[in-house]
Coordinates of C-alpha atoms in Angstrom, one line a residue:
M1 CA 17.5 264.5 89.2
E2 CA 16.2 267.9 90.3
P3 CA 18.9 269.9 92.2
E4 CA 17.9 271.2 95.6
E5 CA 17.5 275.0 96.0
P6 CA 20.8 276.4 97.2
E7 CA 21.0 278.5 100.4
V8 CA 24.0 280.2 101.9
R9 CA 24.0 279.1 105.5
E10 CA 27.5 280.2 106.4
A11 CA 27.4 284.0 106.6
A12 CA 31.1 284.2 107.4
G13 CA 31.9 282.6 104.2
V14 CA 29.8 285.1 102.3
R15 CA 31.5 288.0 104.1
E16 CA 34.9 286.6 103.3
A17 CA 34.0 286.2 99.7
T18 CA 32.7 289.7 99.5
G19 CA 35.9 291.0 101.1
I20 CA 38.1 289.2 98.6
R21 CA 35.9 290.4 95.7
E22 CA 36.2 294.0 96.8
A23 CA 39.9 293.8 97.3
A24 CA 40.3 292.3 93.8
A25 CA 38.2 294.9 92.3
G26 CA 40.2 297.7 93.9
A27 CA 43.5 296.2 92.6
R28 CA 42.4 295.2 89.1
E29 CA 42.4 297.5 86.1
T30 CA 39.4 296.7 83.9
I31 CA 41.1 295.5 80.8
G32 CA 43.4 298.5 81.2
A33 CA 44.4 300.5 78.1
G34 CA 42.2 298.5 75.9
E35 CA 39.0 299.7 77.7
K36 CA 40.3 303.3 77.6
V37 CA 40.9 303.1 73.8
L38 CA 37.5 301.5 73.2
K39 CA 35.6 303.9 75.5
G40 CA 37.5 307.0 74.6
E41 CA 38.8 307.9 78.0
V42 CA 41.4 310.4 76.7
N43 CA 42.6 313.9 77.6
L44 CA 40.5 316.5 75.8
E45 CA 42.4 319.6 77.0
M46 CA 42.6 321.3 73.6
E47 CA 40.6 323.7 71.5
L48 CA 37.6 322.4 69.6
A49 CA 37.9 321.9 65.9
P50 CA 36.3 324.5 63.5
E51 CA 32.7 324.0 62.7
G52 CA 33.5 323.5 59.1
T53 CA 35.4 320.3 59.8
V54 CA 34.2 317.3 57.7
A55 CA 33.7 314.2 59.8
P56 CA 31.8 310.9 59.5
E57 CA 28.0 311.3 59.7
G58 CA 26.8 311.5 63.3
E59 CA 30.3 312.4 64.8
T60 CA 30.3 315.1 67.5
V61 CA 33.1 317.7 67.9
L62 CA 34.2 316.0 71.1
E63 CA 34.5 312.7 69.3
R64 CA 36.6 314.3 66.6
E65 CA 38.8 315.9 69.2
A66 CA 39.2 312.6 71.0
A67 CA 40.3 311.0 67.8
L68 CA 42.7 313.8 67.0
E69 CA 44.3 313.6 70.5
N70 CA 44.7 309.8 70.2
L71 CA 46.3 310.1 66.8
R72 CA 48.7 312.7 68.1
R73 CA 49.7 310.3 70.8
G74 CA 50.2 307.3 68.5
L75 CA 46.9 305.6 69.4
P76 CA 43.9 304.7 67.3
P77 CA 40.7 306.8 67.5
P78 CA 38.4 305.7 70.4
D79 CA 35.3 305.8 68.3
G80 CA 34.5 303.0 65.9
E81 CA 33.2 305.1 63.1
M82 CA 36.1 307.5 63.3
L83 CA 38.5 304.5 63.3
K84 CA 37.0 303.4 60.0
A85 CA 37.1 307.0 58.6
V86 CA 40.9 307.3 59.1
T87 CA 41.6 303.8 57.7
V88 CA 43.2 303.5 54.3
G89 CA 43.7 300.3 52.4
G90 CA 40.9 298.6 54.3
E91 CA 40.5 296.1 51.5
D92 CA 44.0 294.8 52.1
G93 CA 43.7 295.0 55.9
I94 CA 44.5 291.8 57.8
W95 CA 41.3 292.1 59.8
N96 CA 39.3 291.7 56.6
F97 CA 41.3 288.6 55.7
W98 CA 40.7 287.1 59.1
R99 CA 37.0 287.9 58.9
E100 CA 36.5 286.3 55.5
H101 CA 38.7 283.2 56.0
Y102 CA 38.2 282.5 59.7
L103 CA 35.3 284.3 61.4
A104 CA 32.9 283.8 58.5
D105 CA 33.9 280.3 57.8
Y106 CA 36.2 278.1 59.9
V107 CA 35.5 279.5 63.3
A108 CA 31.8 279.9 62.6
A109 CA 31.7 276.2 61.8
G110 CA 33.1 275.4 65.3
G111 CA 36.8 275.5 64.6
S112 CA 39.3 277.6 66.6
K113 CA 42.6 279.3 65.9
V114 CA 45.5 281.2 67.6
K115 CA 47.4 283.9 65.7
F116 CA 50.5 285.9 66.7
F117 CA 50.7 289.4 65.2
I118 CA 54.1 291.2 65.3
G119 CA 54.9 294.7 64.2
K120 CA 56.9 297.9 65.1
A121 CA 55.6 300.7 67.2
G122 CA 53.0 302.6 65.2
A123 CA 52.5 299.8 62.6
G124 CA 48.8 299.7 63.3
K125 CA 48.5 296.5 65.3
T126 CA 46.0 297.9 67.8
H127 CA 44.2 299.6 65.0
A128 CA 43.8 296.3 63.2
L129 CA 42.8 294.5 66.4
L130 CA 40.0 297.0 67.1
L131 CA 38.7 296.8 63.5
L132 CA 38.8 293.0 63.8
L133 CA 36.8 293.1 67.1
A134 CA 34.3 295.5 65.5
E135 CA 33.7 293.1 62.6
A136 CA 33.4 290.2 65.0
R137 CA 30.8 291.9 67.1
R138 CA 28.8 292.7 63.9
M139 CA 28.9 289.0 63.0
G140 CA 27.5 287.9 66.4
Y141 CA 30.8 287.0 68.2
L142 CA 31.5 287.9 71.8
T143 CA 34.6 290.1 71.8
V144 CA 37.3 290.7 74.4
Y145 CA 40.3 293.1 74.3
A146 CA 43.1 292.8 76.9
D147 CA 46.4 294.5 77.4
A148 CA 49.3 292.4 78.6
R149 CA 50.6 295.3 80.6
Q150 CA 47.4 295.4 82.6
V151 CA 46.7 291.7 83.2
R152 CA 48.9 288.9 84.3
L153 CA 49.2 286.0 81.8
N154 CA 51.7 283.7 83.5
K155 CA 49.3 280.8 84.1
F156 CA 46.4 279.4 82.1
D157 CA 44.0 280.4 84.8
S158 CA 45.3 284.0 84.4
L159 CA 44.6 283.8 80.7
Y160 CA 41.1 282.5 81.5
Q161 CA 40.5 285.4 83.9
A162 CA 41.7 287.9 81.4
V163 CA 39.2 286.7 78.9
L164 CA 36.3 286.3 81.3
D165 CA 36.9 289.7 82.9
G166 CA 35.6 291.3 79.7
V167 CA 32.5 289.1 79.6
D168 CA 29.0 290.2 80.6
V169 CA 27.9 287.1 82.6
A170 CA 24.4 288.5 83.2
G171 CA 24.0 289.0 79.4
L172 CA 24.9 285.4 78.8
V173 CA 22.5 284.2 81.4
A174 CA 19.7 286.3 79.8
G175 CA 20.6 284.9 76.4
Y176 CA 20.4 281.2 77.6
A177 CA 17.2 281.9 79.5
E178 CA 15.6 283.1 76.3
K179 CA 16.5 279.8 74.7
V180 CA 14.9 278.0 77.6
V181 CA 11.7 280.0 77.3
E182 CA 11.5 279.4 73.6
S183 CA 12.1 275.7 74.0
L184 CA 9.0 275.6 76.4
G185 CA 6.9 277.1 73.6
Y186 CA 6.7 280.7 74.7
P187 CA 7.8 283.8 72.8
A188 CA 10.6 285.3 74.8
G189 CA 10.0 288.7 73.3
Q190 CA 6.6 289.1 74.9
I191 CA 7.8 289.0 78.5
P192 CA 8.1 292.5 80.0
A193 CA 11.7 293.4 80.9
E194 CA 10.7 294.1 84.5
Q195 CA 9.0 290.7 85.0
D196 CA 10.5 287.3 85.2
F197 CA 9.2 284.4 83.1
F198 CA 8.0 282.3 86.0
T199 CA 5.7 285.1 87.3
W200 CA 4.6 285.9 83.8
A201 CA 3.6 282.3 83.0
Q202 CA 1.8 281.9 86.4
A203 CA -0.3 284.9 85.6
R204 CA -1.4 283.1 82.5
G205 CA -2.6 280.0 84.4
R206 CA 0.5 277.8 84.6
A207 CA 0.8 275.7 87.9
A208 CA 3.9 276.7 89.8
E209 CA 5.2 273.2 90.6
T210 CA 4.7 271.9 87.0
L211 CA 6.3 274.9 85.5
R212 CA 9.2 274.8 87.9
R213 CA 9.8 271.1 87.0
E214 CA 9.8 271.9 83.3
V215 CA 12.2 274.7 83.7
Q216 CA 14.6 272.6 85.8
E217 CA 14.5 269.8 83.2
K218 CA 15.6 272.2 80.5
L219 CA 18.4 273.5 82.7
D220 CA 19.5 270.0 83.7
A221 CA 20.2 269.4 80.0
L222 CA 23.1 271.8 80.4
Y223 CA 24.3 270.0 83.5
H224 CA 24.3 266.7 81.7
D225 CA 26.1 268.1 78.6
R226 CA 29.4 266.1 78.4
R227 CA 31.2 269.1 76.9
I228 CA 30.6 271.3 80.0
N229 CA 32.3 270.9 83.3
H230 CA 29.8 269.9 86.1
N231 CA 30.8 272.8 88.4
F232 CA 30.6 275.2 85.5
A233 CA 27.1 274.0 84.6
M234 CA 26.0 274.1 88.3
A235 CA 27.0 277.7 88.7
F236 CA 25.5 278.8 85.4
T237 CA 22.2 276.9 85.7
Q238 CA 21.6 278.4 89.2
L239 CA 22.0 281.9 87.7
C240 CA 19.6 281.0 84.9
A241 CA 17.0 279.6 87.4
D242 CA 17.2 282.9 89.3
H243 CA 16.8 284.9 86.1
L244 CA 13.8 282.9 85.1
G245 CA 12.3 283.3 88.5
A246 CA 12.1 279.5 89.2
R247 CA 14.6 279.5 92.1
R248 CA 15.6 282.7 93.8
L249 CA 19.2 283.5 94.9
A250 CA 20.3 286.2 97.3
S251 CA 22.3 289.0 95.8
E252 CA 25.5 287.8 97.5
Q253 CA 25.0 284.3 96.1
K254 CA 24.6 285.7 92.5
E255 CA 27.8 287.7 92.9
I256 CA 29.7 284.7 94.2
L257 CA 28.6 282.5 91.3
S258 CA 29.4 285.3 88.8
D259 CA 32.8 285.8 90.3
W260 CA 33.5 282.1 90.3
L261 CA 32.6 281.8 86.6
K262 CA 35.2 284.6 86.0
G263 CA 37.9 282.6 87.8
R264 CA 38.3 284.9 90.8
P265 CA 39.5 283.3 94.0
L266 CA 36.8 282.6 96.5
P267 CA 36.9 280.6 99.9
A268 CA 35.6 277.1 99.8
K269 CA 33.1 277.8 102.6
A270 CA 31.3 280.4 100.4
L271 CA 31.1 277.9 97.5
K272 CA 30.1 274.8 99.3
P273 CA 26.5 275.8 100.1
L274 CA 26.1 276.6 96.3
R275 CA 27.4 273.1 95.5
I276 CA 30.5 274.3 93.8
F277 CA 33.4 272.1 95.0
A278 CA 36.4 273.3 92.9
R279 CA 38.1 276.5 92.2
I280 CA 39.2 277.5 88.8
D281 CA 43.0 277.1 88.7
K282 CA 45.9 276.3 86.4
Y283 CA 44.9 272.6 86.4
N284 CA 41.3 272.9 85.3
A285 CA 41.3 276.3 83.5
R286 CA 41.5 274.7 80.1
L287 CA 38.4 272.6 80.8
M288 CA 36.6 275.7 82.0
M289 CA 37.6 277.6 78.9
A290 CA 36.3 274.7 76.7
S291 CA 33.0 274.8 78.7
F292 CA 32.7 278.5 78.3
L293 CA 33.3 278.4 74.6
H294 CA 30.7 275.6 74.1
L295 CA 28.2 277.6 76.3
L296 CA 28.7 280.7 74.2
R297 CA 27.3 279.0 71.1
L298 CA 24.4 277.5 73.2
C299 CA 23.6 281.1 74.2
G300 CA 23.2 282.2 70.6
R301 CA 26.7 283.6 70.0
R302 CA 28.8 282.5 67.1
G303 CA 31.9 282.2 69.3
L304 CA 34.6 284.2 70.9
C305 CA 37.1 286.7 69.3
A306 CA 39.7 287.7 71.8
A307 CA 42.7 290.1 71.2
V308 CA 45.6 290.4 73.7
D309 CA 47.7 293.4 72.9
S310 CA 51.2 294.6 74.0
L311 CA 52.7 291.1 74.5
E312 CA 56.1 292.7 74.5
A313 CA 55.4 293.5 78.1
L314 CA 56.9 290.1 78.8
L315 CA 60.3 291.6 78.0
E316 CA 59.9 295.0 79.6
R317 CA 61.0 296.5 82.9
G318 CA 59.1 298.7 85.2
P319 CA 60.0 302.2 86.4
A320 CA 62.3 300.8 89.1
G321 CA 64.2 298.7 86.5
R322 CA 62.7 295.4 87.6
A323 CA 61.4 293.1 85.0
L324 CA 57.6 292.9 84.7
Y325 CA 58.0 289.1 84.2
G326 CA 60.9 287.1 85.6
R327 CA 62.2 284.2 83.6
A328 CA 60.1 281.7 85.5
A329 CA 56.9 283.8 85.0
R330 CA 57.7 284.4 81.4
N331 CA 58.1 280.7 80.7
E332 CA 54.8 280.1 82.4
V333 CA 53.2 282.5 79.9
Y334 CA 54.8 280.7 77.0
E335 CA 53.7 277.4 78.4
S336 CA 50.1 278.7 78.7
L337 CA 50.2 279.9 75.1
R338 CA 51.6 276.5 74.1
Q339 CA 48.7 274.8 75.9
L340 CA 46.3 277.1 74.2
V341 CA 47.7 276.3 70.7
D342 CA 47.6 272.5 71.5
D343 CA 44.2 272.5 73.0
F344 CA 42.4 274.4 70.3
A345 CA 41.4 271.1 68.7
D346 CA 39.1 270.7 71.7
F347 CA 37.9 274.3 71.8
E348 CA 34.8 275.4 69.9
G349 CA 34.4 278.6 68.0
A350 CA 37.3 280.7 69.2
F351 CA 39.8 283.1 67.5
F352 CA 42.7 284.4 69.6
V353 CA 45.2 287.1 68.4
F354 CA 48.3 287.9 70.5
A355 CA 50.0 291.1 69.3
G356 CA 53.4 292.5 70.2
R357 CA 56.5 294.2 68.9
P358 CA 59.4 292.5 66.9
E359 CA 61.5 292.1 70.1
L360 CA 59.5 289.0 70.8
I361 CA 61.1 287.5 67.8
H362 CA 64.5 289.1 67.8
D363 CA 65.3 288.5 71.5
E364 CA 66.4 284.9 71.3
K365 CA 67.2 284.8 75.0
N366 CA 63.9 286.0 76.4
G367 CA 61.5 286.1 73.4
L368 CA 59.3 283.4 71.9
K369 CA 62.3 281.5 70.5
S370 CA 63.5 281.0 74.1
Y371 CA 60.7 278.5 74.7
E372 CA 61.2 276.0 72.0
A373 CA 58.0 274.0 72.7
L374 CA 56.0 277.2 71.7
W375 CA 58.3 278.4 68.9
M376 CA 58.2 275.1 67.1
R377 CA 54.4 275.3 66.9
I378 CA 54.1 278.9 65.6
Q379 CA 57.1 279.6 63.4
S380 CA 56.7 279.9 59.7
E381 CA 58.8 277.2 58.2
V382 CA 58.4 278.5 54.6
S383 CA 58.8 282.2 53.8
G384 CA 58.4 284.0 50.5
A385 CA 58.6 287.4 49.0
R386 CA 55.0 288.1 49.9
P387 CA 53.4 287.6 53.3
N388 CA 51.4 284.4 54.0
K389 CA 48.3 285.7 55.7
F390 CA 47.4 282.1 56.7
A391 CA 50.5 281.8 58.8
D392 CA 50.1 281.6 62.6
L393 CA 52.9 284.1 63.0
L394 CA 52.3 287.2 60.9
D395 CA 54.5 290.3 60.5
Q396 CA 52.5 293.5 60.2
D397 CA 55.6 295.4 59.0
V398 CA 55.8 293.2 55.9
L399 CA 52.1 293.9 55.2
V400 CA 52.7 297.6 55.7
K401 CA 55.6 297.5 53.2
E402 CA 53.3 295.9 50.7
F403 CA 50.2 298.1 50.8
F404 CA 51.3 301.4 52.4
T405 CA 52.3 303.1 49.2
V406 CA 52.8 306.8 48.4
E407 CA 49.2 306.8 47.0
R408 CA 47.9 305.5 50.3
C409 CA 49.9 308.2 52.1
L410 CA 48.3 310.9 49.9
E411 CA 44.9 309.4 50.5
L412 CA 45.5 309.4 54.3
Q413 CA 46.6 313.1 54.2
D414 CA 43.4 314.0 52.3
R415 CA 41.3 312.1 54.9
L416 CA 43.0 313.7 57.9
N417 CA 42.8 317.2 56.3
N418 CA 39.0 316.8 55.6
I419 CA 38.1 315.2 59.0
F420 CA 40.2 317.5 61.2
A421 CA 40.4 320.6 59.1
L422 CA 44.2 320.3 58.8
A423 CA 46.3 322.1 56.2
A424 CA 49.0 319.6 55.5
A425 CA 50.3 319.6 51.9
L426 CA 53.1 317.1 51.8
T427 CA 54.2 316.0 48.3
R428 CA 54.8 312.6 46.8
E429 CA 58.5 313.1 47.2
D430 CA 58.0 313.8 51.0
F431 CA 56.0 310.6 51.4
S432 CA 58.4 308.5 49.3
S433 CA 61.2 309.5 51.7
L434 CA 59.2 308.8 54.8
V435 CA 58.0 305.4 53.6
G436 CA 61.5 304.3 52.5
A437 CA 63.4 305.5 55.6
V438 CA 64.7 302.9 58.1
S439 CA 63.6 303.6 61.6
M440 CA 62.6 301.9 64.8
F441 CA 59.0 303.2 64.2
S442 CA 56.7 302.0 61.4
P443 CA 56.3 304.2 58.3
V444 CA 52.6 304.5 59.2
R445 CA 53.5 306.4 62.4
R446 CA 56.1 308.5 60.7
V447 CA 53.7 309.6 58.0
V448 CA 50.9 310.5 60.5
E449 CA 53.4 312.5 62.6
A450 CA 54.6 314.3 59.4
I451 CA 51.1 315.2 58.4
F452 CA 50.3 316.7 61.8
G453 CA 53.7 318.5 61.8
A454 CA 53.2 320.0 58.4
S455 CA 49.7 321.2 59.3
E456 CA 50.9 322.8 62.5
A457 CA 53.8 324.5 60.7
V458 CA 51.3 326.0 58.3
A459 CA 49.0 327.1 61.2
G460 CA 52.0 328.6 63.0
L461 CA 53.1 330.5 59.9
T462 CA 49.6 331.8 59.4
A463 CA 49.3 332.9 63.0
G464 CA 52.7 334.5 63.0
T465 CA 52.0 336.5 59.8
A466 CA 48.7 337.7 61.3
A467 CA 50.4 338.7 64.5
G468 CA 53.1 340.6 62.6
E469 CA 50.6 342.5 60.5
T470 CA 48.8 343.5 63.7
T471 CA 52.0 344.8 65.2
A472 CA 52.9 346.7 62.1
D473 CA 49.5 348.4 62.0
E474 CA 49.7 349.4 65.6
G475 CA 53.3 350.8 65.2
T476 CA 52.2 352.8 62.1
A477 CA 49.2 354.3 63.9
A478 CA 51.2 355.3 67.0
E479 CA 52.4 358.9 67.3
T480 CA 56.3 358.9 67.3
T481 CA 58.5 361.3 69.2
A482 CA 61.5 363.1 67.9
G483 CA 63.7 360.4 69.2
G484 CA 61.8 357.8 67.1
E485 CA 59.9 356.3 70.0
T486 CA 56.3 355.5 69.9
A487 CA 53.8 356.9 72.3
N488 CA 53.9 353.8 74.4
G489 CA 57.7 354.1 74.8
T490 CA 59.1 351.4 72.5
T491 CA 61.5 352.2 69.7
A492 CA 59.7 351.8 66.4
G493 CA 61.0 348.9 64.4
E494 CA 62.9 347.3 67.3
G495 CA 62.0 344.5 69.6
T496 CA 62.6 343.9 73.2
A497 CA 65.5 341.8 74.5
D498 CA 63.4 338.6 74.4
G499 CA 62.2 339.3 70.8
S500 CA 58.7 340.5 71.7
T501 CA 57.0 343.8 71.0
T502 CA 55.9 346.0 73.9
N503 CA 52.3 345.2 73.5
G504 CA 53.0 341.5 73.7
A505 CA 52.1 340.7 70.0
T506 CA 54.6 338.2 68.6
A507 CA 55.3 336.5 65.3
G508 CA 57.0 333.1 65.2
W509 CA 56.7 329.4 65.8
S510 CA 56.9 327.6 69.2
A511 CA 58.5 324.2 69.5
G512 CA 55.2 322.7 68.5
G513 CA 54.9 324.8 65.3
R514 CA 52.2 327.2 66.6
G515 CA 52.5 331.0 66.7
E516 CA 53.1 331.6 70.4
P517 CA 55.2 334.2 72.3
G518 CA 58.9 333.8 71.9
G519 CA 59.8 334.5 68.3
E520 CA 60.1 337.4 65.8
I521 CA 59.5 337.5 62.1

């Protein structure tokens, strides 16, 4: 049956929905730190690299400096090409294993999987997640990155919202609309971007009513698909009909439908005129997730690849000392994850990775082990000397221990020196000590910090030597008095009380290893 054209008759409901939407937008961080890493929103208050710096083809000086700043702060480079350029041991990277054995095979065929990825600070978890997402995008997957410190995960509808917040609904609508146009026998690529299909087809002699009926029949196929929730299909098909030009929606209506698909709370009186009779909540969010995943493949995507980082936030406390997640909220998160693991048999084409630090395992009172229903599903019952990359719970520290050898450290030093014009010259013995030391930080982070520290020390020594030579030249050229004073009044060969020369030239290292005022050779 052909649905009636929706109209929003209750203006108050629309106004209320708009108010809620604006308030939510003001309070919500868009995927938080993950977006900042991916978009490169970092502090660039530092000198530009020398023009002779060797960098990946097409990289700008600002991109190099953004990457350098991130690496100094313990974050992966924001640019994808730079991220690959500083990656060593890529052939052994877990992202490549997941790509070959899951994204290119099992998930592409309609299967789904959940992975838990644990590792120390600086072990390269976020680095691996971003490389995984880059590979997934290249393969035709929709990708989403979320940070557990920025989004609430304590109910399944919260998890649904975290995923859909990173989804371009308009892009999905356009993708499905192209499929509809092609199924009607028209080449979608010939329709001008500024013109909708309905207007374009009418200009070529198609009768309006006949064309509208054919379009609606194609859209009704989605509504009658048993794998898609009726309310979900109703919202999406209305947006498709508007995109095709068959049935127009007001801008407020389109925003309401898009927000509803993303799981945002809306008043019933705004939804009823659009024939949406249910909100997305913790009771139906799993059905909506299954509907969304099935729809992705209908829109031409291979599936969904989602990464949720910083899961250790479940155990952390805020600045005021209050836990970010109380025990009840934390257990709700674990229950949502348990449901996700159990329901993946019904999900289509999805790969989820939840990453966090070892505290999630070691804290038996508050960590994953505290929720037995989840722990029993993800624990590795058999462990060996080498890591099992097929395991649902994977330890990045074990992977690092296996592939992050002294040779890889030397390779990393060469790459950083070439890309950022550094002057680090650490030896095999230095790296052997760094890799073998026991610390709360990963060897990867210790090695990167050591490379930067060594380079800064060399730079500081060079700057200090140059400053000392300048001071000596000036002292020699100055005319001295009988008392041994230079013409500018400073005793030759002596420094002032703070160790600086009279003209301000200094030689020495600051706390950061650079030649700055405050030291003497």
